[in-house]
Every structure is written in structure tokens, then in C-alpha cells.
mmCIF file of C-alpha atoms in Angstrom:
data_model
loop_
_atom_site.group_PDB
_atom_site.id
_atom_site.type_symbol
_atom_site.label_atom_id
_atom_site.label_comp_id
_atom_site.label_asym_id
_atom_site.label_seq_id
_atom_site.Cartn_x
_atom_site.Cartn_y
_atom_site.Cartn_z
ATOM 1 C CA MET A 1 -35.470 -35.484 0.976
ATOM 2 C CA LYS A 2 -38.484 -36.416 3.558
ATOM 3 C CA TYR A 3 -38.258 -36.072 6.947
ATOM 4 C CA ARG A 4 -40.164 -37.201 10.154
ATOM 5 C CA LEU A 5 -40.387 -36.128 13.692
ATOM 6 C CA MET A 6 -39.575 -38.228 16.336
ATOM 7 C CA ARG A 7 -39.387 -37.758 19.796
ATOM 8 C CA ARG A 8 -36.162 -38.991 21.707
ATOM 9 C CA LYS A 9 -35.839 -38.758 25.290
ATOM 10 C CA ASN A 10 -32.628 -37.241 27.522
ATOM 11 C CA PRO A 11 -31.138 -40.110 28.649
ATOM 12 C CA GLN A 12 -29.679 -37.969 31.486
ATOM 13 C CA ASP A 13 -33.098 -37.576 32.672
ATOM 14 C CA TRP A 14 -35.741 -39.703 32.093
ATOM 15 C CA GLU A 15 -38.478 -37.567 33.845
ATOM 16 C CA ASP A 16 -38.037 -34.580 30.820
ATOM 17 C CA PRO A 17 -40.643 -35.830 27.585
ATOM 18 C CA GLY A 18 -37.670 -35.483 25.399
ATOM 19 C CA LYS A 19 -37.981 -33.031 22.199
ATOM 20 C CA LEU A 20 -38.980 -33.698 18.742
ATOM 21 C CA TYR A 21 -36.175 -34.538 16.394
ATOM 22 C CA ALA A 22 -35.899 -34.494 12.541
ATOM 23 C CA THR A 23 -35.477 -38.120 10.721
ATOM 24 C CA PRO A 24 -34.658 -38.920 7.600
ATOM 25 C CA VAL A 25 -37.512 -40.819 5.922
ATOM 26 C CA TYR A 26 -35.743 -43.194 3.097
ATOM 27 C CA ASP A 27 -36.960 -44.012 0.028
ATOM 28 C CA GLY A 28 -36.728 -47.366 -0.977
ATOM 29 C CA LYS A 29 -32.880 -48.196 -2.068
ATOM 30 C CA VAL A 30 -30.779 -48.494 -5.032
ATOM 31 C CA VAL A 31 -29.027 -51.329 -6.158
ATOM 32 C CA GLN A 32 -25.505 -51.850 -8.030
ATOM 33 C CA ASN A 33 -27.564 -52.752 -11.126
ATOM 34 C CA GLU A 34 -29.347 -50.284 -11.103
ATOM 35 C CA ILE A 35 -26.492 -48.115 -10.850
ATOM 36 C CA THR A 36 -24.745 -49.873 -13.849
ATOM 37 C CA VAL A 37 -27.454 -49.218 -16.110
ATOM 38 C CA ASP A 38 -27.364 -45.062 -14.929
ATOM 39 C CA ILE A 39 -23.309 -45.107 -15.794
ATOM 40 C CA VAL A 40 -24.251 -47.245 -19.015
ATOM 41 C CA ASN A 41 -26.544 -44.262 -20.018
ATOM 42 C CA LEU A 42 -24.179 -41.710 -19.353
ATOM 43 C CA SER A 43 -21.340 -43.110 -21.422
ATOM 44 C CA SER A 44 -20.536 -45.157 -24.186
ATOM 45 C CA LEU A 45 -19.671 -47.982 -22.121
ATOM 46 C CA ALA A 46 -20.977 -51.636 -21.965
ATOM 47 C CA ARG A 47 -23.361 -52.984 -19.166
ATOM 48 C CA GLY A 48 -20.463 -55.395 -18.768
ATOM 49 C CA ASP A 49 -17.438 -53.243 -18.795
ATOM 50 C CA VAL A 50 -19.516 -51.123 -16.023
ATOM 51 C CA GLY A 51 -20.253 -53.690 -13.837
ATOM 52 C CA ASN A 52 -17.253 -55.461 -14.170
ATOM 53 C CA THR A 53 -15.316 -51.937 -12.992
ATOM 54 C CA ILE A 54 -17.885 -51.715 -10.243
ATOM 55 C CA ASN A 55 -16.732 -55.444 -8.950
ATOM 56 C CA SER A 56 -13.428 -54.848 -9.378
ATOM 57 C CA LEU A 57 -13.961 -51.762 -7.480
ATOM 58 C CA ILE A 58 -15.629 -53.356 -4.758
ATOM 59 C CA ASP A 59 -12.792 -55.947 -4.503
ATOM 60 C CA THR A 60 -10.020 -53.810 -4.571
ATOM 61 C CA VAL A 61 -11.254 -51.154 -1.927
ATOM 62 C CA PRO A 62 -11.101 -53.618 0.719
ATOM 63 C CA LYS A 63 -7.617 -54.632 -0.127
ATOM 64 C CA TYR A 64 -5.835 -51.559 0.366
ATOM 65 C CA LEU A 65 -7.908 -51.130 3.371
ATOM 66 C CA VAL A 66 -6.385 -54.061 5.063
ATOM 67 C CA MET A 67 -3.048 -52.360 4.476
ATOM 68 C CA GLY A 68 -3.526 -49.431 6.024
ATOM 69 C CA LYS A 69 -4.205 -47.023 3.401
ATOM 70 C CA SER A 70 -7.336 -45.113 2.641
ATOM 71 C CA VAL A 71 -8.506 -45.024 -0.213
ATOM 72 C CA ASN A 72 -9.380 -41.862 -1.979
ATOM 73 C CA LEU A 73 -12.281 -41.838 -4.812
ATOM 74 C CA GLY A 74 -11.682 -38.424 -6.090
ATOM 75 C CA GLU A 75 -15.214 -36.187 -6.213
ATOM 76 C CA LEU A 76 -17.011 -39.237 -3.925
ATOM 77 C CA GLY A 77 -14.409 -39.170 -1.044
ATOM 78 C CA THR A 78 -12.127 -41.120 1.098
ATOM 79 C CA PHE A 79 -12.526 -44.166 3.032
ATOM 80 C CA ARG A 80 -10.606 -45.141 5.806
ATOM 81 C CA VAL A 81 -10.349 -47.985 8.688
ATOM 82 C CA SER A 82 -11.179 -46.722 12.352
ATOM 83 C CA PHE A 83 -11.143 -48.908 15.695
ATOM 84 C CA THR A 84 -10.840 -48.400 19.417
ATOM 85 C CA SER A 85 -9.232 -49.965 21.941
ATOM 86 C CA LYS A 86 -8.628 -50.857 25.894
ATOM 87 C CA GLY A 87 -6.338 -48.818 27.598
ATOM 88 C CA VAL A 88 -3.496 -49.974 29.633
ATOM 89 C CA GLU A 89 -1.120 -48.232 31.825
ATOM 90 C CA ASP A 90 2.136 -49.286 29.860
ATOM 91 C CA ALA A 91 2.993 -50.469 26.688
ATOM 92 C CA LYS A 92 4.186 -53.972 27.502
ATOM 93 C CA ASP A 93 0.672 -54.777 28.870
ATOM 94 C CA PHE A 94 -1.019 -53.925 25.364
ATOM 95 C CA SER A 95 -1.425 -56.757 23.061
ATOM 96 C CA VAL A 96 -3.556 -56.495 19.789
ATOM 97 C CA ASP A 97 -6.860 -57.993 21.374
ATOM 98 C CA LYS A 98 -7.372 -55.039 23.119
ATOM 99 C CA ILE A 99 -8.152 -53.872 19.704
ATOM 100 C CA SER A 100 -11.879 -53.565 18.924
ATOM 101 C CA GLY A 101 -14.803 -52.008 16.945
ATOM 102 C CA VAL A 102 -13.166 -51.766 13.428
ATOM 103 C CA ARG A 103 -15.063 -49.664 11.418
ATOM 104 C CA VAL A 104 -15.026 -48.665 7.542
ATOM 105 C CA VAL A 105 -15.497 -44.150 7.911
ATOM 106 C CA PHE A 106 -16.301 -42.786 4.777
ATOM 107 C CA THR A 107 -15.253 -38.815 4.053
ATOM 108 C CA PRO A 108 -17.323 -37.064 1.423
ATOM 109 C CA SER A 109 -15.270 -35.092 -0.630
ATOM 110 C CA ALA A 110 -16.161 -31.107 -0.898
ATOM 111 C CA GLU A 111 -17.916 -31.386 -4.319
ATOM 112 C CA LEU A 112 -20.152 -34.038 -2.765
ATOM 113 C CA ARG A 113 -20.696 -32.188 0.108
ATOM 114 C CA ARG A 114 -21.627 -29.081 -2.169
ATOM 115 C CA LYS A 115 -23.769 -31.125 -3.949
ATOM 116 C CA LEU A 116 -25.757 -32.303 -0.893
ATOM 117 C CA ALA A 117 -25.872 -29.046 0.309
ATOM 118 C CA LYS A 118 -28.599 -28.408 -2.317
ATOM 119 C CA ILE A 119 -30.894 -31.013 -0.722
ATOM 120 C CA ARG A 120 -34.444 -29.730 -0.357
ATOM 121 C CA PHE A 121 -36.415 -31.170 2.711
ATOM 122 C CA GLU A 122 -40.202 -31.907 3.170
ATOM 123 C CA LYS A 123 -41.905 -33.220 5.975
ATOM 124 C CA SER A 124 -43.527 -36.897 5.114
ATOM 125 C CA GLU A 125 -46.770 -37.864 5.977
#
């Protein structure tokens, strides 16, 4: 994977010139159709079967997330919902409008982390 160096300032000291940090350089995007074709080539399934399965997964995962469940996809990892809220002194003062920042958190499996540990880096031009 390619990277480039970016200078980032210290937000607590604007006089400091900052330090250089590695930042990923992404080489395009893979879309669902390309993944479908790859899976078809790795299996005996038809393109429509794989596409429908991926679409069904996309439709099904949010259903479980809004139910408050985490969704474990085996060797890929686990999705779960997280959020923040404003604090209150007393429980009677809390209402759901204090909840915000809803997001989906993905935690990769140990297998995926092992595969990513093999990544090799090179500086981008």
C-alpha cells in the first residue's frame, strides 16, 4: 500500500511547525459489482445468486443493528451501533433527544487483522 507524508500542526501549539505523518494513498475504489464478479470466479455460483446474496446482506445487517444487536460476519468482523449523549445530573432529566452521533463501528476479526498484518508499504511519488 502506498503512503505519503503530510505535515500536521499541534493544535495546542500553533507556533510549532508540526510533524510529518504517514497518510494512506488510496488507489481507486472497488464497487459491489467487481466484488460480485470476483466471488463468482471463486465459486460455482451464478452472478445473479452472488449479487442477490450481497444485496440481501446489505438489507439485513441494518435490521439487526437497529434492534441493538451486534452483527458478527465470521472471519470478516463485527458491526455494532455506537452513539454519544449529553450528560445529566439526574436520570429524570434525561431524554432521548440528548442522544446524538449515531454511528456504525466495525471491529475486524483476528483473521482479518492477521491478513492485514502482511501489508507492505511503499512511498508514493
